[in-house]
Short mmCIF file of C-alpha atoms in Angstrom, two decimals:
data_model
loop_
_atom_site.label_atom_id
_atom_site.label_comp_id
_atom_site.label_asym_id
_atom_site.label_seq_id
_atom_site.Cartn_x
_atom_site.Cartn_y
_atom_site.Cartn_z
CA MET A 1 30.44 6.47 0.96
CA GLY A 2 28.33 2.95 1.16
CA GLU A 3 26.96 1.30 -1.78
CA LYS A 4 23.39 0.94 -0.05
CA GLN A 5 23.85 4.70 0.61
CA THR A 6 24.47 5.54 -3.40
CA LEU A 7 21.75 3.18 -4.10
CA ASP A 8 19.61 5.67 -2.03
CA GLU A 9 21.02 8.63 -3.52
CA GLU A 10 20.63 7.58 -7.04
CA PHE A 11 17.24 5.76 -6.48
CA GLN A 12 16.13 9.43 -4.90
CA GLN A 13 17.59 11.61 -7.90
CA PHE A 14 15.83 9.23 -10.11
CA ALA A 15 12.06 9.59 -8.50
CA THR A 16 12.92 12.81 -8.05
CA ALA A 17 13.27 13.52 -11.77
CA ARG A 18 10.60 11.10 -13.16
CA TRP A 19 8.00 11.93 -10.63
CA PRO A 20 5.80 15.04 -12.56
CA ARG A 21 5.87 13.09 -15.24
CA LEU A 22 5.13 8.95 -13.61
CA LEU A 23 2.04 11.89 -11.94
CA ARG A 24 0.77 12.85 -14.96
CA THR A 25 1.16 9.38 -16.76
CA ALA A 26 -0.86 7.92 -14.11
CA TYR A 27 -3.35 10.58 -13.72
CA LEU A 28 -4.80 10.07 -17.07
CA LEU A 29 -4.79 6.47 -16.46
CA THR A 30 -6.76 6.54 -12.90
CA GLY A 31 -8.68 10.02 -13.36
CA GLU A 32 -8.51 11.24 -9.99
CA GLN A 33 -5.85 13.29 -8.16
CA HIS A 34 -4.94 10.82 -4.75
CA ALA A 35 -5.04 7.76 -6.67
CA ALA A 36 -2.63 9.26 -9.16
CA GLU A 37 -0.50 9.87 -6.09
CA ASP A 38 -0.78 6.74 -4.84
CA LEU A 39 -0.08 5.13 -8.10
CA VAL A 40 3.01 6.70 -8.63
CA GLN A 41 3.84 5.80 -4.75
CA SER A 42 3.30 2.27 -4.60
CA SER A 43 5.40 1.37 -7.95
CA LEU A 44 8.37 3.87 -7.02
CA GLU A 45 7.89 1.33 -3.78
CA ARG A 46 8.16 -1.60 -5.92
CA VAL A 47 10.96 0.24 -7.92
CA TYR A 48 12.75 0.97 -5.02
CA VAL A 49 12.94 -2.95 -3.87
CA SER A 50 14.60 -3.90 -6.88
CA TRP A 51 16.47 -0.62 -7.18
CA ARG A 52 19.66 -2.38 -7.57
CA LYS A 53 18.80 -4.27 -10.88
CA VAL A 54 16.65 -1.83 -12.24
CA SER A 55 19.58 0.85 -12.17
CA ALA A 56 21.60 -1.54 -14.30
CA ALA A 57 18.92 -1.95 -16.50
CA ASP A 58 19.59 -0.44 -20.12
CA ASP A 59 16.20 1.74 -19.75
CA PRO A 60 15.17 1.83 -15.96
CA ASP A 61 12.02 4.44 -17.78
CA ALA A 62 10.71 1.19 -19.15
CA TYR A 63 10.99 -0.92 -15.94
CA VAL A 64 8.81 1.71 -14.08
CA ARG A 65 5.86 2.32 -16.10
CA ARG A 66 5.59 -1.27 -16.88
CA VAL A 67 5.39 -1.74 -12.95
CA MET A 68 2.72 1.25 -12.97
CA VAL A 69 0.33 -0.06 -15.76
CA ASN A 70 0.61 -3.60 -14.44
CA ALA A 71 -0.14 -1.70 -10.84
CA HIS A 72 -3.06 -0.16 -12.01
CA ALA A 73 -4.23 -2.80 -14.52
CA ARG A 74 -4.48 -5.15 -10.51
CA LYS A 75 -5.59 -2.21 -8.45
CA HIS A 76 -7.72 0.60 -10.04
CA ARG A 77 -9.79 -1.25 -12.45
CA LYS A 78 -12.67 -1.63 -10.15
CA ARG A 79 -12.37 1.43 -7.97
CA LEU A 80 -12.23 3.87 -10.61
CA LYS A 81 -16.27 2.47 -11.76
CA GLU A 82 -16.96 2.99 -7.91
CA TYR A 83 -15.73 6.17 -7.66
CA LEU A 84 -17.08 7.51 -11.08
CA SER A 85 -19.92 5.97 -10.88
CA LEU A 86 -20.31 7.42 -6.88
CA ASN A 87 -19.37 11.18 -7.96
CA GLY A 88 -20.55 11.41 -11.52
CA ASP A 89 -17.37 12.94 -12.19
CA THR A 90 -13.56 13.29 -11.39
CA GLY A 91 -13.26 15.50 -8.80
CA VAL A 92 -10.90 17.95 -11.27
CA ASP A 93 -13.43 20.94 -11.50
CA ARG A 94 -13.23 21.03 -8.08
CA GLU A 95 -9.30 20.99 -7.72
CA LEU A 96 -8.89 23.47 -10.11
CA PRO A 97 -9.19 27.95 -9.20
CA GLU A 98 -12.33 28.71 -10.39
CA ARG A 99 -11.33 31.40 -12.63
CA GLY A 100 -12.40 32.43 -16.25
CA ASP A 101 -10.42 30.28 -19.21
CA ARG A 102 -9.82 28.05 -16.53
CA MET A 103 -12.81 27.07 -15.67
CA ALA A 104 -13.36 25.97 -19.69
CA GLN A 105 -10.08 24.08 -19.65
CA ALA A 106 -11.05 22.43 -16.57
CA ASP A 107 -14.39 21.20 -18.35
CA ASP A 108 -12.64 19.90 -21.16
CA ARG A 109 -10.25 18.12 -18.92
CA ALA A 110 -12.46 16.43 -16.45
CA ALA A 111 -14.80 15.61 -20.22
CA LEU A 112 -11.12 13.77 -21.60
CA LEU A 113 -10.34 12.26 -17.85
CA ARG A 114 -14.28 10.91 -17.93
CA ALA A 115 -13.91 9.91 -21.66
CA LEU A 116 -10.77 7.78 -20.88
CA ALA A 117 -12.60 6.25 -17.63
CA GLN A 118 -14.94 4.97 -19.87
CA LEU A 119 -12.63 2.79 -21.50
CA PRO A 120 -11.71 -0.34 -20.75
CA PRO A 121 -8.54 -0.47 -18.67
CA ARG A 122 -6.09 -1.80 -21.63
CA GLN A 123 -7.48 0.57 -24.00
CA ARG A 124 -7.13 3.00 -21.67
CA GLU A 125 -3.66 2.34 -20.69
CA ALA A 126 -3.15 1.65 -24.83
CA VAL A 127 -3.98 5.02 -25.56
CA VAL A 128 -2.15 7.17 -22.60
CA LEU A 129 0.89 5.03 -23.45
CA ARG A 130 0.43 5.32 -27.43
CA TYR A 131 -0.70 9.33 -27.31
CA TRP A 132 0.66 10.41 -24.07
CA GLU A 133 3.73 8.32 -23.29
CA ASP A 134 4.11 8.81 -27.30
CA LEU A 135 5.59 4.89 -27.13
CA SER A 136 5.97 2.97 -30.15
CA GLU A 137 3.46 -0.06 -30.77
CA ALA A 138 6.04 -2.41 -29.87
CA GLN A 139 7.55 0.04 -26.45
CA ALA A 140 3.59 -0.11 -25.38
CA ALA A 141 2.97 -3.94 -26.15
CA GLU A 142 6.62 -4.52 -23.81
CA CYS A 143 4.89 -1.92 -21.31
CA MET A 144 2.14 -3.77 -21.22
CA GLY A 145 2.83 -7.51 -21.23
CA CYS A 146 1.14 -8.31 -24.69
CA SER A 147 1.54 -8.47 -28.31
CA VAL A 148 1.92 -5.51 -30.71
CA GLY A 149 -1.26 -6.55 -32.32
CA ALA A 150 -2.91 -6.15 -29.05
CA VAL A 151 -1.92 -2.87 -28.44
CA LYS A 152 -3.11 -2.04 -32.32
CA SER A 153 -6.42 -3.14 -31.66
CA ASN A 154 -6.57 -1.87 -27.77
CA ALA A 155 -5.21 1.75 -28.72
CA SER A 156 -7.40 1.64 -32.01
CA LYS A 157 -10.62 0.42 -30.07
CA GLY A 158 -9.85 3.37 -27.87
CA LEU A 159 -9.07 5.83 -30.23
CA ALA A 160 -12.93 5.37 -31.93
CA LYS A 161 -14.63 4.87 -28.76
CA LEU A 162 -13.53 8.62 -27.53
CA ARG A 163 -14.66 10.12 -30.91
CA ALA A 164 -18.30 8.47 -30.36
CA ILE A 165 -18.69 9.90 -26.84
CA PRO A 166 -20.97 12.45 -27.02
CA VAL A 167 -19.83 14.22 -24.26
CA LEU A 168 -16.62 14.42 -25.59
CA ALA A 169 -17.06 15.26 -29.17
CA GLY A 170 -18.70 18.33 -27.38
CA ALA A 171 -15.79 19.48 -25.34
CA VAL A 172 -12.77 18.84 -28.43
CA GLY A 173 -15.60 19.70 -30.67
CA SER A 174 -15.04 23.84 -30.46
CA ARG A 175 -11.62 23.61 -31.12
CA GLY A 176 -10.01 20.21 -32.27
CA THR A 177 -10.86 18.46 -35.36
CA TRP A 178 -10.77 14.57 -33.88
CA GLY A 179 -13.95 14.71 -32.51
CA MET B 1 -10.73 0.78 -58.85
CA ARG B 2 -7.00 0.13 -56.95
CA ASP B 3 -6.51 3.29 -57.68
CA GLU B 4 -9.08 4.83 -55.49
CA GLY B 5 -8.88 2.16 -52.76
CA GLN B 6 -5.00 2.72 -52.43
CA SER B 7 -6.13 6.51 -51.97
CA THR B 8 -8.57 5.50 -49.03
CA VAL B 9 -5.68 3.63 -47.61
CA GLU B 10 -3.43 6.78 -47.51
CA LEU B 11 -6.33 9.24 -46.57
CA ASP B 12 -7.19 6.58 -43.54
CA ILE B 13 -3.49 7.12 -42.86
CA GLU B 14 -2.91 10.82 -42.91
CA LEU B 15 -6.77 10.98 -41.00
CA ARG B 16 -5.53 8.74 -38.25
CA ALA B 17 -2.19 10.66 -37.87
CA GLU B 18 -4.04 13.85 -37.47
CA LEU B 19 -5.92 12.50 -34.63
CA ALA B 20 -3.06 10.98 -33.17
CA GLU B 21 -1.71 14.60 -32.97
CA GLU B 22 -4.84 15.75 -31.83
CA LEU B 23 -4.94 13.33 -28.92
CA SER B 24 -1.60 13.53 -28.05
CA ALA B 25 -2.37 17.36 -27.68
CA ASP B 26 -5.35 17.09 -25.36
CA LEU B 27 -4.36 14.17 -23.36
CA ALA B 28 -1.13 16.60 -22.26
CA GLU B 29 -3.44 19.44 -21.48
CA ALA B 30 -5.66 17.17 -19.54
CA ALA B 31 -2.52 15.63 -17.83
CA GLU B 32 -1.54 19.16 -16.62
CA GLY B 33 -4.81 19.15 -14.15
CA VAL B 34 -2.62 17.34 -11.72
CA ARG B 35 -1.50 19.05 -8.64
CA VAL B 36 2.49 18.42 -8.81
CA GLY B 37 3.50 18.20 -5.20
CA PRO B 38 7.08 17.89 -3.39
CA VAL B 39 8.33 14.66 -4.25
CA PRO B 40 7.88 12.05 -1.10
CA THR B 41 10.68 10.06 -1.50
CA ALA B 42 11.14 9.40 2.32
CA ALA B 43 8.23 7.62 2.12
CA VAL B 44 8.79 5.92 -0.97
CA MET B 45 11.63 4.74 0.10
CA ALA B 46 10.14 3.65 3.69
CA GLY B 47 7.61 1.53 1.75
CA GLY B 48 10.16 -0.15 -0.08
CA ARG B 49 11.73 -0.69 3.04
CA ARG B 50 8.70 -2.44 4.35
CA ARG B 51 8.17 -4.36 1.17
CA ARG B 52 11.64 -5.38 1.28
CA LEU B 53 11.40 -6.67 5.12
CA ARG B 54 7.88 -8.22 4.52
CA ARG B 55 9.86 -9.95 1.86
CA ARG B 56 12.27 -11.43 3.84
CA SER B 57 10.14 -12.13 7.16
CA VAL B 58 10.73 -14.62 8.82
CA VAL B 59 8.98 -16.33 12.06
CA THR B 60 11.39 -16.15 14.92
CA ALA B 61 9.63 -18.58 17.42
CA LEU B 62 6.76 -21.06 17.14
CA ALA B 63 5.06 -22.83 19.18
CA LEU B 64 5.28 -21.42 22.70
CA ALA B 65 1.71 -22.08 23.45
CA VAL B 66 -1.22 -24.81 22.65
CA LEU B 67 -4.16 -22.89 23.80
CA LEU B 68 -6.61 -25.67 22.87
CA PRO B 69 -5.61 -28.85 23.74
CA ALA B 70 -9.14 -30.63 22.70
CA GLY B 71 -10.34 -28.36 20.10
CA GLY B 72 -8.44 -29.78 16.58
CA LEU B 73 -7.20 -25.72 16.33
CA THR B 74 -4.58 -24.49 17.89
CA VAL B 75 -2.70 -21.42 17.96
CA ALA B 76 1.36 -20.39 18.80
CA VAL B 77 1.77 -17.66 19.56
CA ALA B 78 5.58 -16.06 18.43
CA THR B 79 7.85 -14.58 20.78
CA GLY B 80 8.23 -11.36 20.53
CA GLY B 81 5.91 -11.17 17.21
CA GLU B 82 8.88 -8.63 15.66
CA GLU B 83 9.59 -8.95 11.55
CA THR B 84 13.44 -9.52 11.28
CA GLY B 85 15.30 -8.66 7.81
CA SER B 86 18.85 -9.09 6.85
CA ARG B 87 20.28 -5.76 7.84
CA GLY B 88 24.12 -6.65 8.49
CA GLY B 89 23.61 -7.79 12.04
CA VAL B 90 22.61 -4.15 13.27
CA ALA B 91 18.55 -4.31 14.48
CA ALA B 92 16.78 -1.25 13.12
CA GLN B 93 15.13 0.48 15.71
CA PRO B 94 10.90 0.65 14.85
CA ALA B 95 9.42 3.34 13.86
CA ALA B 96 5.84 4.44 15.30
CA PRO B 97 3.55 4.06 12.92
CA GLY B 98 2.79 7.11 11.30
CA VAL B 99 -0.54 8.10 8.97
CA PHE B 100 0.59 6.55 5.48
CA THR B 101 3.81 4.57 7.41
CA PRO B 102 2.11 1.86 9.21
CA VAL B 103 3.76 -0.74 11.21
CA THR B 104 3.64 -4.37 10.28
CA GLY B 105 4.16 -7.05 12.76
CA THR B 106 3.83 -11.11 13.12
CA VAL B 107 1.95 -11.57 16.13
CA GLY B 108 0.93 -15.40 16.36
CA THR B 109 0.51 -18.56 14.16
CA VAL B 110 -2.63 -20.44 13.04
CA LYS B 111 -3.17 -24.11 12.31
CA LEU B 112 -5.76 -24.44 10.70
CA PRO B 113 -8.10 -27.82 10.67
CA ASN B 114 -7.26 -28.47 7.16
CA GLY B 115 -3.44 -28.56 8.73
CA THR B 116 -1.95 -24.95 6.72
CA THR B 117 -0.54 -23.00 8.73
CA LYS B 118 -0.55 -19.13 8.63
CA LYS B 119 0.92 -16.16 10.27
CA ILE B 120 -0.95 -13.73 11.70
CA GLU B 121 -0.17 -10.56 10.93
CA VAL B 122 -0.89 -7.26 12.58
CA THR B 123 -0.28 -3.78 10.44
CA VAL B 124 -0.96 -0.52 13.34
CA TYR B 125 -1.68 3.14 11.37
CA GLY B 126 -1.53 6.29 12.81
CA ALA B 127 -4.42 8.21 13.91
CA PRO B 128 -5.56 10.34 10.53
CA GLY B 129 -6.63 13.79 12.78
CA THR B 130 -9.53 14.40 10.02
CA ALA B 131 -12.08 12.96 8.46
CA THR B 132 -10.75 13.83 4.94
CA VAL B 133 -6.89 11.96 5.90
CA MET B 134 -8.58 9.04 7.45
CA PHE B 135 -10.76 8.44 4.14
CA LYS B 136 -7.64 8.50 2.14
CA GLN B 137 -6.01 6.55 4.83
CA LEU B 138 -8.57 3.33 3.99
CA ASP B 139 -8.05 3.71 0.50
CA PHE B 140 -4.45 3.97 1.45
CA ALA B 141 -4.74 0.70 3.49
CA ARG B 142 -6.98 -1.25 1.41
CA GLU B 143 -4.51 -1.01 -1.86
CA ARG B 144 -1.48 -1.43 -0.04
CA GLY B 145 -3.27 -4.79 1.00
CA ASP B 146 -3.71 -4.34 4.34
CA LEU B 147 -7.35 -4.08 5.12
CA TRP B 148 -10.02 -6.84 3.29
CA SER B 149 -10.75 -5.06 -0.55
CA LYS B 150 -14.44 -6.03 -0.26
CA LEU B 151 -15.64 -4.85 2.69
CA PRO B 152 -18.67 -2.85 2.82
CA GLU B 153 -18.60 0.41 3.46
CA ASP B 154 -20.30 0.37 6.67
CA MET B 155 -18.14 -1.97 8.03
CA LEU B 156 -14.71 0.15 6.75
CA VAL B 157 -15.73 3.33 7.90
CA PRO B 158 -16.05 3.47 12.20
CA ALA B 159 -18.87 5.11 13.59
CA PRO B 160 -19.16 8.25 14.71
CA SER B 161 -19.50 8.18 18.09
CA ARG B 162 -16.26 6.25 18.75
CA GLN B 163 -14.19 9.04 17.46
CA PRO B 164 -12.52 7.39 14.47
CA PHE B 165 -10.30 10.37 13.23
CA ALA B 166 -8.52 10.35 17.19
CA HIS B 167 -7.02 6.74 17.66
CA MET B 168 -4.62 4.96 16.04
CA TRP B 169 -5.70 1.65 14.40
CA PHE B 170 -5.18 -1.72 13.03
CA SER B 171 -5.86 -4.47 11.14
CA VAL B 172 -5.42 -8.10 10.41
CA ALA B 173 -4.52 -10.31 7.99
CA PHE B 174 -3.65 -13.99 7.51
CA VAL B 175 -0.24 -14.95 5.86
CA GLU B 176 0.97 -17.97 4.60
CA GLY B 177 4.38 -18.28 2.01
CA ASP B 178 4.30 -15.32 -0.47
CA LYS B 179 0.23 -15.02 0.11
CA ARG B 180 -1.38 -12.11 2.34
CA GLU B 181 -4.73 -12.17 2.89
CA PRO B 182 -6.28 -9.49 5.12
CA LEU B 183 -9.22 -11.02 7.41
CA PRO B 184 -12.69 -9.79 6.44
CA MET B 185 -12.87 -7.03 9.37
CA GLY B 186 -13.04 -3.36 9.39
CA PRO B 187 -10.40 -1.07 11.03
CA ILE B 188 -10.17 -1.40 15.24
CA SER B 189 -9.24 1.37 17.23
CA LEU B 190 -6.48 0.81 19.52
CA HIS B 191 -8.29 2.53 22.17
CA GLN B 192 -10.75 -0.27 21.92
CA THR B 193 -8.76 -2.22 24.65
CA GLY B 194 -10.28 -5.24 25.92
CA SER B 195 -12.10 -6.17 23.32
CA LEU B 196 -12.20 -9.17 20.82
CA HIS B 197 -12.02 -8.83 17.23
CA ILE B 198 -13.10 -12.51 15.44
CA SER B 199 -12.88 -12.93 12.08
CA PRO B 200 -16.73 -12.80 10.66
CA VAL B 201 -16.67 -15.29 8.37
CA ASP B 202 -14.41 -18.51 9.12
CA ARG B 203 -14.94 -17.25 12.60
CA THR B 204 -11.06 -19.44 13.49
CA MET B 205 -9.49 -16.92 15.77
CA GLY B 206 -9.70 -13.66 17.10
CA VAL B 207 -7.37 -10.79 18.02
CA GLY B 208 -7.71 -8.11 21.18
CA ILE B 209 -5.83 -5.58 23.19
CA ALA B 210 -5.17 -6.15 26.79
CA PRO B 211 -5.81 -3.67 28.92
CA ARG B 212 -2.52 -1.51 30.14
CA GLY B 213 -0.34 -3.90 32.35
CA SER B 214 -2.80 -6.71 32.55
CA SER B 215 -3.14 -10.31 32.18
CA VAL B 216 -5.30 -12.48 30.10
CA GLU B 217 -6.97 -15.40 30.90
CA VAL B 218 -9.46 -17.97 29.44
CA ASP B 219 -11.75 -20.47 30.80
CA TRP B 220 -12.60 -22.70 28.92
CA ARG B 221 -15.58 -23.93 32.00
CA LYS B 222 -14.62 -27.60 31.73
CA GLY B 223 -11.74 -27.03 34.11
CA GLN B 224 -9.23 -25.47 31.80
CA LYS B 225 -7.86 -22.68 31.72
CA ALA B 226 -5.19 -20.94 29.01
CA ARG B 227 -3.25 -17.60 29.49
CA PRO B 228 -2.58 -16.31 25.75
CA ARG B 229 0.95 -14.64 25.51
CA LEU B 230 0.43 -10.39 24.99
CA VAL B 231 2.62 -9.91 21.88
CA SER B 232 3.43 -6.21 20.81
CA VAL B 233 4.27 -5.17 17.57
CA PRO B 234 7.76 -3.15 16.53
CA GLY B 235 6.91 0.87 17.36
CA VAL B 236 3.75 -0.21 19.20
CA ASP B 237 5.49 -1.46 22.15
CA ALA B 238 2.59 -0.50 24.46
CA VAL B 239 0.17 -2.00 23.36
CA LYS B 240 0.10 -5.81 23.95
CA PHE B 241 -2.00 -8.03 21.52
CA TYR B 242 -3.59 -11.33 22.15
CA ILE B 243 -4.64 -14.11 19.79
CA VAL B 244 -7.60 -16.30 20.93
CA ALA B 245 -8.39 -19.68 18.60
CA ILE B 246 -12.54 -20.19 18.42
CA PRO B 247 -13.82 -23.67 19.23
CA GLU B 248 -16.74 -24.54 16.89
CA ASN B 249 -19.34 -24.57 19.26
CA VAL B 250 -18.55 -21.18 21.16
CA VAL B 251 -20.41 -18.37 19.41
CA ASN B 252 -19.59 -15.76 22.29
CA LEU B 253 -16.40 -15.59 24.00
CA GLN B 254 -16.50 -12.48 25.79
CA PRO B 255 -17.87 -14.59 29.09
CA ILE B 256 -15.21 -16.52 29.45
CA ILE B 257 -12.15 -13.94 28.77
CA THR B 258 -11.56 -12.02 31.47
CA PHE B 259 -8.36 -9.44 32.25
CA HIS B 260 -6.56 -8.93 35.66
CA ASN B 261 -4.38 -6.29 37.18
CA GLN B 262 -1.00 -7.04 38.42
CA GLU B 263 -2.88 -7.32 42.31
CA GLY B 264 -5.07 -10.27 40.43
CA GLU B 265 -8.10 -8.01 40.63
CA ALA B 266 -10.60 -8.75 37.48
CA ILE B 267 -10.51 -5.61 34.93
CA PRO B 268 -13.91 -4.21 33.78
CA THR B 269 -13.52 -4.40 30.02
CA ILE B 270 -15.87 -2.43 27.07
CA PRO B 271 -17.92 -4.87 25.18
CA GLN B 272 -17.00 -7.43 21.66
CA SER B 273 -17.34 -5.91 18.71
#
């Protein structure tokens, strides 16, 4: 088997294994199904271009996250604002089965996604990386290409803003405490 | 006082930890809202290869035909318009454009009055088939840098009468070194043969599609005639693009561009858009 074929197979295995997790992170960053798929796909395309180096690195996942966060910062900032201002929601409700509890769950998810979308991109990235990806402040700083202090500040501000958004407080207040 | 302050800090840390835990749980629940479909590894790898090719792309031939002898602006059309990548000497068979797997080719170079030379790239997309897919495809093209990101909606979506879902379409970009700049033009259907699409902002050049089997002639009405070279891109060999440089004093090129069939007869064309 040639080296190229081996690398391709390694990449396929990597992409297949990481796709669900990356897609969920992208979904929290973008707030929309198709945008999330596109973000992950374009990020993995970039990773594939440099796969020989990436696969030899200590932490390929960190590299992929960084590529994705950078791509999000570049491309999705303006688009998401336009999308939300045009549609007034994230489209999540329409894509989920309209049955019993799932409706309420979808409402809560949509409220959180809308609230996330209202955060400035850097704060959204800090919140998602710290509290969804469960990265340390240092790891999040490396991923975002900024200082640890900036991550602390962005995450703290993001958290405070999420708590202050009325629709989110209503959505999580019924079952949670952090609102 | 110090004890009270210390207690407040501890309480704050405790509260923050609790909030973080709650938020993590809520984010996890929200993230479950995404539908995880099949992993498009083939599309990802194809996209990666295209990015790699674009990085390595070189113009295979230059300065074959000077179209405007005295206009101060010249267009030299490259021979094949194909991009080449280092493939160990084995030429890859170009694939036909798909809905989300467009093909890109260099169709010429333009030398601007300020002395800079830019490559002209054409990217061809497959017919989307439905409106839903078309909108997703247009988003994809904008994010990929094939369409101008600031394009207004009315320029982005072709008029319904043109049946935009039914046809392959193309976009045009200038490339200078590593910088790729989509021209402020909307998507152009491949079925619009004969028309000429001029970059609306700088009006430096126009790109058109010659009717099948025809040749193109530009009559500058001062005894000067030119025949732009017809160029195709990989995977869409049947479509012949041509490029025309636009002099500053010319508003509408349509009357001075004619197409001829193999017998030399003029071929009627659809209006310029």
